[in-house]
Amino acid sequence: MIAATALLALATGCGSGSDEPAGGSTSHPSGTTSHPVKDTSITAEPGERFTLTVDQNASTREYWYLVDPEPDSSVLVSRGQDSASDSGDEPVAGAGHRLTFTFEAKGRGTTRFTLLHCTFTTCQGNTSARPPEITAPSAPPTTGAVTPSQAPERITYTVIVD
């Protein structure tokens, strides 16, 4: 009887701790491919999902945003963003985190989109949920203005779906 109770406890305690099936979500029919941030030319098939993961840190006002030009929705759609702390499950003041952008290829064609990387020296008025009001390249510098060397980094991606 003790052995049966121990076996039952062991069997019920081995779940993943989430409502998702073991091995992750099955809602992505062709799986999800992770691309390096600097991989600016991406080829995908219709229905394929891919991710781009970046580091950011709210304590230093370092954020990434999906900005114009956003992808042509007939070719590629954004499926949102997920964030994971660098410090694990326990929040740690000042710790950074990894932000993952997920996209899904919809139909054949070519499209472009841009990620904007802001730091406290390159963007003003931004938060984790709101990009700065001016996301275009900096105007010619004037006294107190952002200089070209302090312009936010923009990475434009070209996605070919075939």
CSV table of N, CA, C and O in Angstrom, one decimal, residues 46-157:
chain,number,residue,atom,x,y,z
A,46,PRO,N,5.1,29.9,-45.7
A,46,PRO,CA,3.8,30.3,-45.1
A,46,PRO,C,3.4,29.4,-43.9
A,46,PRO,O,3.6,28.2,-43.9
A,47,GLY,N,3.0,30.0,-42.8
A,47,GLY,CA,2.6,29.3,-41.6
A,47,GLY,C,3.8,29.2,-40.6
A,47,GLY,O,3.6,28.8,-39.5
A,48,GLU,N,5.0,29.4,-41.1
A,48,GLU,CA,6.2,29.3,-40.2
A,48,GLU,C,6.2,30.5,-39.2
A,48,GLU,O,6.0,31.6,-39.6
A,49,ARG,N,6.6,30.2,-38.0
A,49,ARG,CA,6.8,31.3,-37.0
A,49,ARG,C,8.3,31.4,-36.8
A,49,ARG,O,9.0,30.4,-36.8
A,50,PHE,N,8.8,32.6,-36.5
A,50,PHE,CA,10.2,32.8,-36.1
A,50,PHE,C,10.3,33.9,-35.1
A,50,PHE,O,9.3,34.7,-34.9
A,51,THR,N,11.4,33.9,-34.3
A,51,THR,CA,11.6,34.8,-33.2
A,51,THR,C,12.9,35.6,-33.4
A,51,THR,O,13.8,35.1,-34.0
A,52,LEU,N,12.9,36.7,-32.8
A,52,LEU,CA,14.1,37.5,-32.6
A,52,LEU,C,14.2,37.9,-31.2
A,52,LEU,O,13.2,38.5,-30.6
A,53,THR,N,15.3,37.6,-30.5
A,53,THR,CA,15.4,37.9,-29.1
A,53,THR,C,16.5,38.9,-28.8
A,53,THR,O,17.6,38.8,-29.3
A,54,VAL,N,16.2,39.9,-28.0
A,54,VAL,CA,17.1,41.0,-27.7
A,54,VAL,C,17.2,41.2,-26.2
A,54,VAL,O,16.3,40.7,-25.4
A,55,ASP,N,18.3,41.8,-25.7
A,55,ASP,CA,18.4,42.1,-24.3
A,55,ASP,C,18.0,43.5,-24.0
A,55,ASP,O,18.2,44.4,-24.8
A,56,GLN,N,17.3,43.7,-22.9
A,56,GLN,CA,16.9,45.1,-22.5
A,56,GLN,C,16.9,45.1,-21.0
A,56,GLN,O,16.9,44.1,-20.3
A,57,ASN,N,16.9,46.4,-20.5
A,57,ASN,CA,17.0,46.6,-19.1
A,57,ASN,C,16.3,47.9,-18.7
A,57,ASN,O,16.7,49.0,-19.1
A,58,ALA,N,15.1,47.8,-18.0
A,58,ALA,CA,14.3,48.9,-17.7
A,58,ALA,C,15.1,49.9,-16.7
A,58,ALA,O,14.8,51.1,-16.8
A,59,SER,N,15.9,49.3,-15.9
A,59,SER,CA,16.6,50.2,-14.9
A,59,SER,C,17.6,51.2,-15.6
A,59,SER,O,17.9,52.2,-15.0
A,60,THR,N,18.0,50.9,-16.8
A,60,THR,CA,18.9,51.8,-17.6
A,60,THR,C,18.1,52.4,-18.8
A,60,THR,O,18.7,53.0,-19.7
A,61,ARG,N,16.8,52.2,-18.8
A,61,ARG,CA,15.9,52.7,-19.9
A,61,ARG,C,16.4,52.3,-21.2
A,61,ARG,O,16.4,53.0,-22.2
A,62,GLU,N,16.7,51.0,-21.3
A,62,GLU,CA,17.1,50.3,-22.6
A,62,GLU,C,15.9,49.5,-23.0
A,62,GLU,O,15.5,48.5,-22.3
A,63,TYR,N,15.3,49.8,-24.2
A,63,TYR,CA,14.2,49.1,-24.7
A,63,TYR,C,14.3,48.9,-26.2
A,63,TYR,O,15.0,49.6,-26.9
A,64,TRP,N,13.5,47.9,-26.6
A,64,TRP,CA,13.4,47.6,-28.1
A,64,TRP,C,11.9,47.7,-28.5
A,64,TRP,O,11.0,47.4,-27.7
A,65,TYR,N,11.7,48.2,-29.7
A,65,TYR,CA,10.3,48.4,-30.2
A,65,TYR,C,10.2,48.0,-31.6
A,65,TYR,O,11.1,48.2,-32.4
A,66,LEU,N,9.0,47.5,-32.0
A,66,LEU,CA,8.7,47.2,-33.4
A,66,LEU,C,8.1,48.6,-33.9
A,66,LEU,O,7.1,49.0,-33.3
A,67,VAL,N,8.7,49.2,-34.9
A,67,VAL,CA,8.3,50.5,-35.3
A,67,VAL,C,8.1,50.5,-36.9
A,67,VAL,O,8.4,49.5,-37.5
A,68,ASP,N,7.6,51.6,-37.4
A,68,ASP,CA,7.4,51.7,-38.9
A,68,ASP,C,8.8,51.6,-39.5
A,68,ASP,O,9.7,52.2,-39.0
A,69,PRO,N,8.9,51.0,-40.6
A,69,PRO,CA,7.8,50.3,-41.3
A,69,PRO,C,7.5,48.9,-40.7
A,69,PRO,O,8.4,48.1,-40.4
A,70,GLU,N,6.3,48.7,-40.3
A,70,GLU,CA,5.9,47.4,-39.8
A,70,GLU,C,5.6,46.5,-41.0
A,70,GLU,O,5.5,46.9,-42.1
A,71,PRO,N,5.6,45.2,-40.8
A,71,PRO,CA,5.5,44.3,-42.0
A,71,PRO,C,4.2,44.3,-42.7
A,71,PRO,O,3.1,44.7,-42.1
A,72,ASP,N,4.2,44.0,-44.0
A,72,ASP,CA,2.9,43.9,-44.8
A,72,ASP,C,2.2,42.7,-44.2
A,72,ASP,O,2.7,41.6,-44.2
A,73,SER,N,1.0,43.0,-43.7
A,73,SER,CA,0.2,41.9,-43.0
A,73,SER,C,-0.2,40.8,-43.9
A,73,SER,O,-0.6,39.7,-43.3
A,74,SER,N,-0.2,41.0,-45.2
A,74,SER,CA,-0.6,39.8,-46.1
A,74,SER,C,0.6,38.9,-46.2
A,74,SER,O,0.4,37.7,-46.6
A,75,VAL,N,1.8,39.3,-45.8
A,75,VAL,CA,3.0,38.5,-45.9
A,75,VAL,C,3.5,38.0,-44.5
A,75,VAL,O,3.9,36.8,-44.3
A,76,LEU,N,3.4,38.9,-43.5
A,76,LEU,CA,4.0,38.6,-42.2
A,76,LEU,C,3.2,39.3,-41.1
A,76,LEU,O,2.9,40.5,-41.3
A,77,VAL,N,2.9,38.7,-40.0
A,77,VAL,CA,2.2,39.3,-38.9
A,77,VAL,C,3.0,39.2,-37.6
A,77,VAL,O,3.7,38.1,-37.4
A,78,SER,N,3.0,40.2,-36.8
A,78,SER,CA,3.6,40.1,-35.5
A,78,SER,C,2.7,39.3,-34.6
A,78,SER,O,1.4,39.5,-34.6
A,79,ARG,N,3.2,38.4,-33.8
A,79,ARG,CA,2.4,37.5,-32.9
A,79,ARG,C,2.8,37.9,-31.4
A,79,ARG,O,2.5,37.2,-30.5
A,80,GLY,N,3.3,39.1,-31.3
A,80,GLY,CA,3.5,39.7,-29.9
A,80,GLY,C,5.0,39.5,-29.4
A,80,GLY,O,5.9,39.2,-30.2
A,81,GLN,N,5.1,39.8,-28.1
A,81,GLN,CA,6.4,39.8,-27.5
A,81,GLN,C,6.3,39.1,-26.2
A,81,GLN,O,5.2,39.1,-25.5
A,82,ASP,N,7.3,38.4,-25.8
A,82,ASP,CA,7.4,37.7,-24.5
A,82,ASP,C,8.7,38.2,-23.8
A,82,ASP,O,9.7,38.4,-24.5
A,83,SER,N,8.7,38.3,-22.5
A,83,SER,CA,9.8,38.8,-21.7
A,83,SER,C,10.2,37.7,-20.7
A,83,SER,O,9.3,37.1,-20.1
A,84,ALA,N,11.5,37.5,-20.5
A,84,ALA,CA,12.0,36.6,-19.5
A,84,ALA,C,13.1,37.3,-18.8
A,84,ALA,O,14.1,37.8,-19.4
A,85,SER,N,13.1,37.2,-17.5
A,85,SER,CA,14.1,37.9,-16.7
A,85,SER,C,15.4,37.1,-16.7
A,85,SER,O,15.5,35.9,-16.7
A,86,ASP,N,16.5,37.9,-16.7
A,86,ASP,CA,17.8,37.3,-16.7
A,86,ASP,C,18.1,36.7,-15.3
A,86,ASP,O,19.0,35.9,-15.1
A,87,SER,N,17.3,37.1,-14.3
A,87,SER,CA,17.6,36.7,-12.9
A,87,SER,C,16.7,35.5,-12.5
A,87,SER,O,16.7,35.1,-11.4
A,88,GLY,N,16.1,34.9,-13.5
A,88,GLY,CA,15.3,33.7,-13.2
A,88,GLY,C,13.9,34.1,-12.7
A,88,GLY,O,13.3,35.1,-13.1
A,89,ASP,N,13.3,33.2,-11.8
A,89,ASP,CA,11.9,33.4,-11.4
A,89,ASP,C,11.8,34.6,-10.4
A,89,ASP,O,10.8,35.2,-10.2
A,90,GLU,N,12.9,34.9,-9.6
A,90,GLU,CA,12.8,35.9,-8.6
A,90,GLU,C,13.2,37.2,-9.2
A,90,GLU,O,14.3,37.4,-9.8
A,91,PRO,N,12.3,38.3,-9.2
A,91,PRO,CA,12.7,39.6,-9.7
A,91,PRO,C,13.8,40.2,-8.9
A,91,PRO,O,13.8,40.1,-7.7
A,92,VAL,N,14.8,40.7,-9.6
A,92,VAL,CA,15.9,41.4,-8.9
A,92,VAL,C,16.0,42.8,-9.5
A,92,VAL,O,16.0,43.0,-10.7
A,93,ALA,N,16.0,43.8,-8.6
A,93,ALA,CA,16.1,45.2,-9.0
A,93,ALA,C,17.3,45.4,-9.9
A,93,ALA,O,18.4,45.0,-9.5
A,94,GLY,N,17.1,46.1,-11.0
A,94,GLY,CA,18.2,46.4,-11.9
A,94,GLY,C,18.6,45.3,-12.9
A,94,GLY,O,19.4,45.5,-13.7
A,95,ALA,N,18.0,44.1,-12.7
A,95,ALA,CA,18.3,43.0,-13.6
A,95,ALA,C,17.7,43.2,-15.0
A,95,ALA,O,16.6,43.8,-15.1
A,96,GLY,N,18.4,42.8,-16.0
A,96,GLY,CA,17.9,42.9,-17.4
A,96,GLY,C,17.0,41.7,-17.7
A,96,GLY,O,16.7,40.8,-16.8
A,97,HIS,N,16.5,41.7,-18.9
A,97,HIS,CA,15.7,40.6,-19.3
A,97,HIS,C,15.8,40.5,-20.8
A,97,HIS,O,16.3,41.3,-21.5
A,98,ARG,N,15.3,39.4,-21.3
A,98,ARG,CA,15.4,39.1,-22.8
A,98,ARG,C,13.9,39.2,-23.3
A,98,ARG,O,13.0,38.7,-22.7
A,99,LEU,N,13.8,40.0,-24.4
A,99,LEU,CA,12.6,40.3,-25.0
A,99,LEU,C,12.5,39.5,-26.3
A,99,LEU,O,13.5,39.7,-27.1
A,100,THR,N,11.5,38.7,-26.5
A,100,THR,CA,11.4,37.9,-27.7
A,100,THR,C,10.2,38.4,-28.6
A,100,THR,O,9.1,38.4,-28.1
A,101,PHE,N,10.5,38.8,-29.8
A,101,PHE,CA,9.5,39.2,-30.8
A,101,PHE,C,9.2,38.0,-31.6
A,101,PHE,O,10.1,37.3,-32.1
A,102,THR,N,7.9,37.6,-31.8
A,102,THR,CA,7.5,36.5,-32.6
A,102,THR,C,6.7,37.0,-33.8
A,102,THR,O,5.8,37.8,-33.7
A,103,PHE,N,7.0,36.4,-34.9
A,103,PHE,CA,6.3,36.7,-36.2
A,103,PHE,C,5.9,35.4,-36.8
A,103,PHE,O,6.5,34.4,-36.6
A,104,GLU,N,4.8,35.6,-37.7
A,104,GLU,CA,4.3,34.4,-38.4
A,104,GLU,C,4.2,34.8,-39.9
A,104,GLU,O,3.6,35.8,-40.2
A,105,ALA,N,4.8,33.9,-40.7
A,105,ALA,CA,4.7,34.1,-42.2
A,105,ALA,C,3.3,33.8,-42.6
A,105,ALA,O,2.8,32.7,-42.3
A,106,LYS,N,2.6,34.6,-43.4
A,106,LYS,CA,1.2,34.4,-43.8
A,106,LYS,C,1.1,34.0,-45.2
A,106,LYS,O,0.5,33.0,-45.5
A,107,GLY,N,1.7,34.8,-46.1
A,107,GLY,CA,1.5,34.5,-47.6
A,107,GLY,C,2.8,34.8,-48.3
A,107,GLY,O,3.6,35.6,-47.8
A,108,ARG,N,2.9,34.3,-49.5
A,108,ARG,CA,4.1,34.6,-50.3
A,108,ARG,C,4.3,36.0,-50.6
A,108,ARG,O,3.3,36.8,-50.8
A,109,GLY,N,5.6,36.4,-50.6
A,109,GLY,CA,5.9,37.8,-50.9
A,109,GLY,C,7.1,38.2,-50.1
A,109,GLY,O,7.8,37.4,-49.4
A,110,THR,N,7.5,39.5,-50.2
A,110,THR,CA,8.6,40.1,-49.5
A,110,THR,C,8.1,41.3,-48.7
A,110,THR,O,7.3,42.1,-49.2
A,111,THR,N,8.6,41.4,-47.5
A,111,THR,CA,8.2,42.6,-46.6
A,111,THR,C,9.3,43.0,-45.8
A,111,THR,O,10.3,42.2,-45.6
A,112,ARG,N,9.2,44.1,-45.2
A,112,ARG,CA,10.3,44.7,-44.3
A,112,ARG,C,9.6,45.1,-43.0
A,112,ARG,O,8.5,45.5,-43.0
A,113,PHE,N,10.4,45.1,-41.9
A,113,PHE,CA,10.0,45.7,-40.6
A,113,PHE,C,11.2,46.2,-39.9
A,113,PHE,O,12.4,45.8,-40.2
A,114,THR,N,11.0,47.0,-38.9
A,114,THR,CA,12.2,47.6,-38.2
A,114,THR,C,12.0,47.5,-36.7
A,114,THR,O,10.9,47.7,-36.2
A,115,LEU,N,13.1,47.1,-36.1
A,115,LEU,CA,13.2,47.2,-34.6
A,115,LEU,C,14.1,48.4,-34.2
A,115,LEU,O,15.1,48.6,-34.9
A,116,LEU,N,13.6,49.1,-33.2
A,116,LEU,CA,14.3,50.3,-32.8
A,116,LEU,C,14.8,50.0,-31.4
A,116,LEU,O,14.1,49.5,-30.5
A,117,HIS,N,16.1,50.3,-31.2
A,117,HIS,CA,16.8,50.1,-29.9
A,117,HIS,C,17.1,51.4,-29.2
A,117,HIS,O,17.9,52.2,-29.7
A,118,CYS,N,16.4,51.7,-28.1
A,118,CYS,CA,16.6,52.9,-27.4
A,118,CYS,C,17.3,52.7,-26.1
A,118,CYS,O,17.1,51.7,-25.4
A,119,THR,N,18.2,53.7,-25.8
A,119,THR,CA,18.8,53.7,-24.5
A,119,THR,C,18.5,55.1,-23.9
A,119,THR,O,17.9,56.0,-24.5
A,120,PHE,N,18.9,55.3,-22.7
A,120,PHE,CA,18.6,56.6,-22.0
A,120,PHE,C,19.3,57.8,-22.7
A,120,PHE,O,18.9,58.9,-22.6
A,121,THR,N,20.4,57.5,-23.5
A,121,THR,CA,21.0,58.6,-24.2
A,121,THR,C,20.5,58.8,-25.6
A,121,THR,O,20.8,59.8,-26.3
A,122,THR,N,19.7,57.9,-26.1
A,122,THR,CA,19.2,58.0,-27.5
A,122,THR,C,17.7,58.3,-27.7
A,122,THR,O,17.3,58.7,-28.8
A,123,CYS,N,16.9,58.1,-26.7
A,123,CYS,CA,15.5,58.3,-26.8
A,123,CYS,C,15.0,59.0,-25.5
A,123,CYS,O,15.5,58.7,-24.4
A,124,GLN,N,14.0,59.8,-25.7
A,124,GLN,CA,13.5,60.5,-24.6
A,124,GLN,C,12.0,60.2,-24.5
A,124,GLN,O,11.3,60.2,-25.5
A,125,GLY,N,11.4,60.1,-23.3
A,125,GLY,CA,10.0,59.8,-23.1
A,125,GLY,C,9.5,58.4,-23.4
A,125,GLY,O,8.3,58.2,-23.4
A,126,ASN,N,10.4,57.5,-23.5
A,126,ASN,CA,10.0,56.1,-23.8
A,126,ASN,C,9.9,55.3,-22.5
A,126,ASN,O,10.5,55.6,-21.5
A,127,THR,N,9.0,54.3,-22.6
A,127,THR,CA,8.8,53.4,-21.5
A,127,THR,C,8.8,52.0,-22.2
A,127,THR,O,8.9,51.9,-23.4
A,128,SER,N,8.7,50.9,-21.3
A,128,SER,CA,8.7,49.6,-21.9
A,128,SER,C,7.5,49.4,-22.8
A,128,SER,O,7.6,48.6,-23.8
A,129,ALA,N,6.4,50.1,-22.6
A,129,ALA,CA,5.2,49.9,-23.5
A,129,ALA,C,5.1,51.0,-24.5
A,129,ALA,O,4.3,50.9,-25.4
A,130,ARG,N,5.8,52.1,-24.4
A,130,ARG,CA,5.6,53.2,-25.3
A,130,ARG,C,6.9,53.7,-25.9
A,130,ARG,O,7.8,54.1,-25.2
A,131,PRO,N,7.1,53.6,-27.2
A,131,PRO,CA,8.3,54.1,-27.8
A,131,PRO,C,8.3,55.6,-27.8
A,131,PRO,O,7.3,56.3,-27.5
A,132,PRO,N,9.5,56.2,-28.0
A,132,PRO,CA,9.6,57.7,-28.0
A,132,PRO,C,8.7,58.2,-29.1
A,132,PRO,O,8.4,57.6,-30.1
A,133,GLU,N,8.3,59.5,-28.9
A,133,GLU,CA,7.4,60.1,-29.9
A,133,GLU,C,8.1,60.3,-31.3
A,133,GLU,O,7.5,60.1,-32.3
A,134,ILE,N,9.4,60.6,-31.3
A,134,ILE,CA,10.1,60.7,-32.5
A,134,ILE,C,10.9,59.5,-32.7
A,134,ILE,O,11.9,59.2,-32.0
A,135,THR,N,10.5,58.7,-33.7
A,135,THR,CA,11.3,57.4,-34.0
A,135,THR,C,12.0,57.5,-35.3
A,135,THR,O,12.6,56.6,-35.8
A,136,ALA,N,12.0,58.7,-36.0
A,136,ALA,CA,12.7,58.9,-37.2
A,136,ALA,C,14.2,59.2,-36.9
A,136,ALA,O,14.5,59.5,-35.8
A,137,PRO,N,15.1,59.1,-37.8
A,137,PRO,CA,16.5,59.4,-37.6
A,137,PRO,C,16.6,60.9,-37.1
A,137,PRO,O,15.8,61.7,-37.4
A,138,SER,N,17.5,61.1,-36.3
A,138,SER,CA,17.7,62.4,-35.6
A,138,SER,C,17.9,63.5,-36.7
A,138,SER,O,18.5,63.3,-37.7
A,139,ALA,N,17.4,64.7,-36.4
A,139,ALA,CA,17.6,65.9,-37.2
A,139,ALA,C,19.0,66.3,-37.0
A,139,ALA,O,19.7,65.9,-36.1
A,140,PRO,N,19.5,67.2,-37.9
A,140,PRO,CA,20.8,67.8,-37.7
A,140,PRO,C,21.0,68.3,-36.3
A,140,PRO,O,20.0,68.9,-35.8
A,141,PRO,N,22.1,68.1,-35.6
A,141,PRO,CA,22.2,68.5,-34.2
A,141,PRO,C,22.1,70.0,-34.0
A,141,PRO,O,22.6,70.8,-34.8
A,142,THR,N,21.4,70.4,-32.9
A,142,THR,CA,21.4,71.7,-32.4
A,142,THR,C,21.8,71.7,-31.0
A,142,THR,O,22.0,70.6,-30.4
A,143,THR,N,22.0,72.8,-30.3
A,143,THR,CA,22.4,72.8,-29.0
A,143,THR,C,21.5,72.0,-28.1
A,143,THR,O,20.3,72.2,-28.1
A,144,GLY,N,22.0,71.0,-27.4
A,144,GLY,CA,21.3,70.2,-26.5
A,144,GLY,C,20.5,69.0,-27.2
A,144,GLY,O,19.9,68.2,-26.6
A,145,ALA,N,20.6,68.9,-28.5
A,145,ALA,CA,19.9,67.9,-29.3
A,145,ALA,C,20.7,66.6,-29.3
A,145,ALA,O,21.9,66.7,-29.1
A,146,VAL,N,20.1,65.5,-29.7
A,146,VAL,CA,20.8,64.3,-29.8
A,146,VAL,C,21.7,64.4,-31.1
A,146,VAL,O,21.3,64.8,-32.1
A,147,THR,N,23.0,64.0,-30.9
A,147,THR,CA,23.9,64.0,-32.0
A,147,THR,C,23.7,62.7,-32.8
A,147,THR,O,23.2,61.7,-32.3
A,148,PRO,N,24.2,62.7,-34.1
A,148,PRO,CA,24.0,61.5,-34.9
A,148,PRO,C,24.7,60.3,-34.2
A,148,PRO,O,24.1,59.2,-34.4
A,149,SER,N,25.7,60.4,-33.5
A,149,SER,CA,26.4,59.3,-32.8
A,149,SER,C,25.5,58.8,-31.7
A,149,SER,O,25.7,57.7,-31.2
A,150,GLN,N,24.5,59.6,-31.3
A,150,GLN,CA,23.6,59.1,-30.2
A,150,GLN,C,22.2,58.8,-30.7
A,150,GLN,O,21.3,58.6,-30.0
A,151,ALA,N,22.1,58.6,-32.0
A,151,ALA,CA,20.8,58.3,-32.6
A,151,ALA,C,20.5,56.8,-32.2
A,151,ALA,O,21.4,56.0,-32.1
A,152,PRO,N,19.2,56.5,-32.0
A,152,PRO,CA,18.9,55.1,-31.7
A,152,PRO,C,19.2,54.2,-32.8
A,152,PRO,O,19.2,54.5,-34.0
A,153,GLU,N,19.6,53.0,-32.4
A,153,GLU,CA,19.9,51.9,-33.4
A,153,GLU,C,18.6,51.4,-34.0
A,153,GLU,O,17.7,51.2,-33.3
A,154,ARG,N,18.6,51.3,-35.4
A,154,ARG,CA,17.5,50.8,-36.1
A,154,ARG,C,18.0,49.6,-36.9
A,154,ARG,O,19.0,49.6,-37.6
A,155,ILE,N,17.3,48.5,-36.8
A,155,ILE,CA,17.6,47.3,-37.5
A,155,ILE,C,16.4,47.0,-38.4
A,155,ILE,O,15.3,46.7,-37.9
A,156,THR,N,16.6,47.0,-39.7
A,156,THR,CA,15.5,46.7,-40.7
A,156,THR,C,15.7,45.3,-41.2
A,156,THR,O,16.8,45.0,-41.7
A,157,TYR,N,14.7,44.5,-41.1
A,157,TYR,CA,14.7,43.1,-41.6
A,157,TYR,C,13.9,43.0,-42.9
A,157,TYR,O,12.9,43.6,-43.1
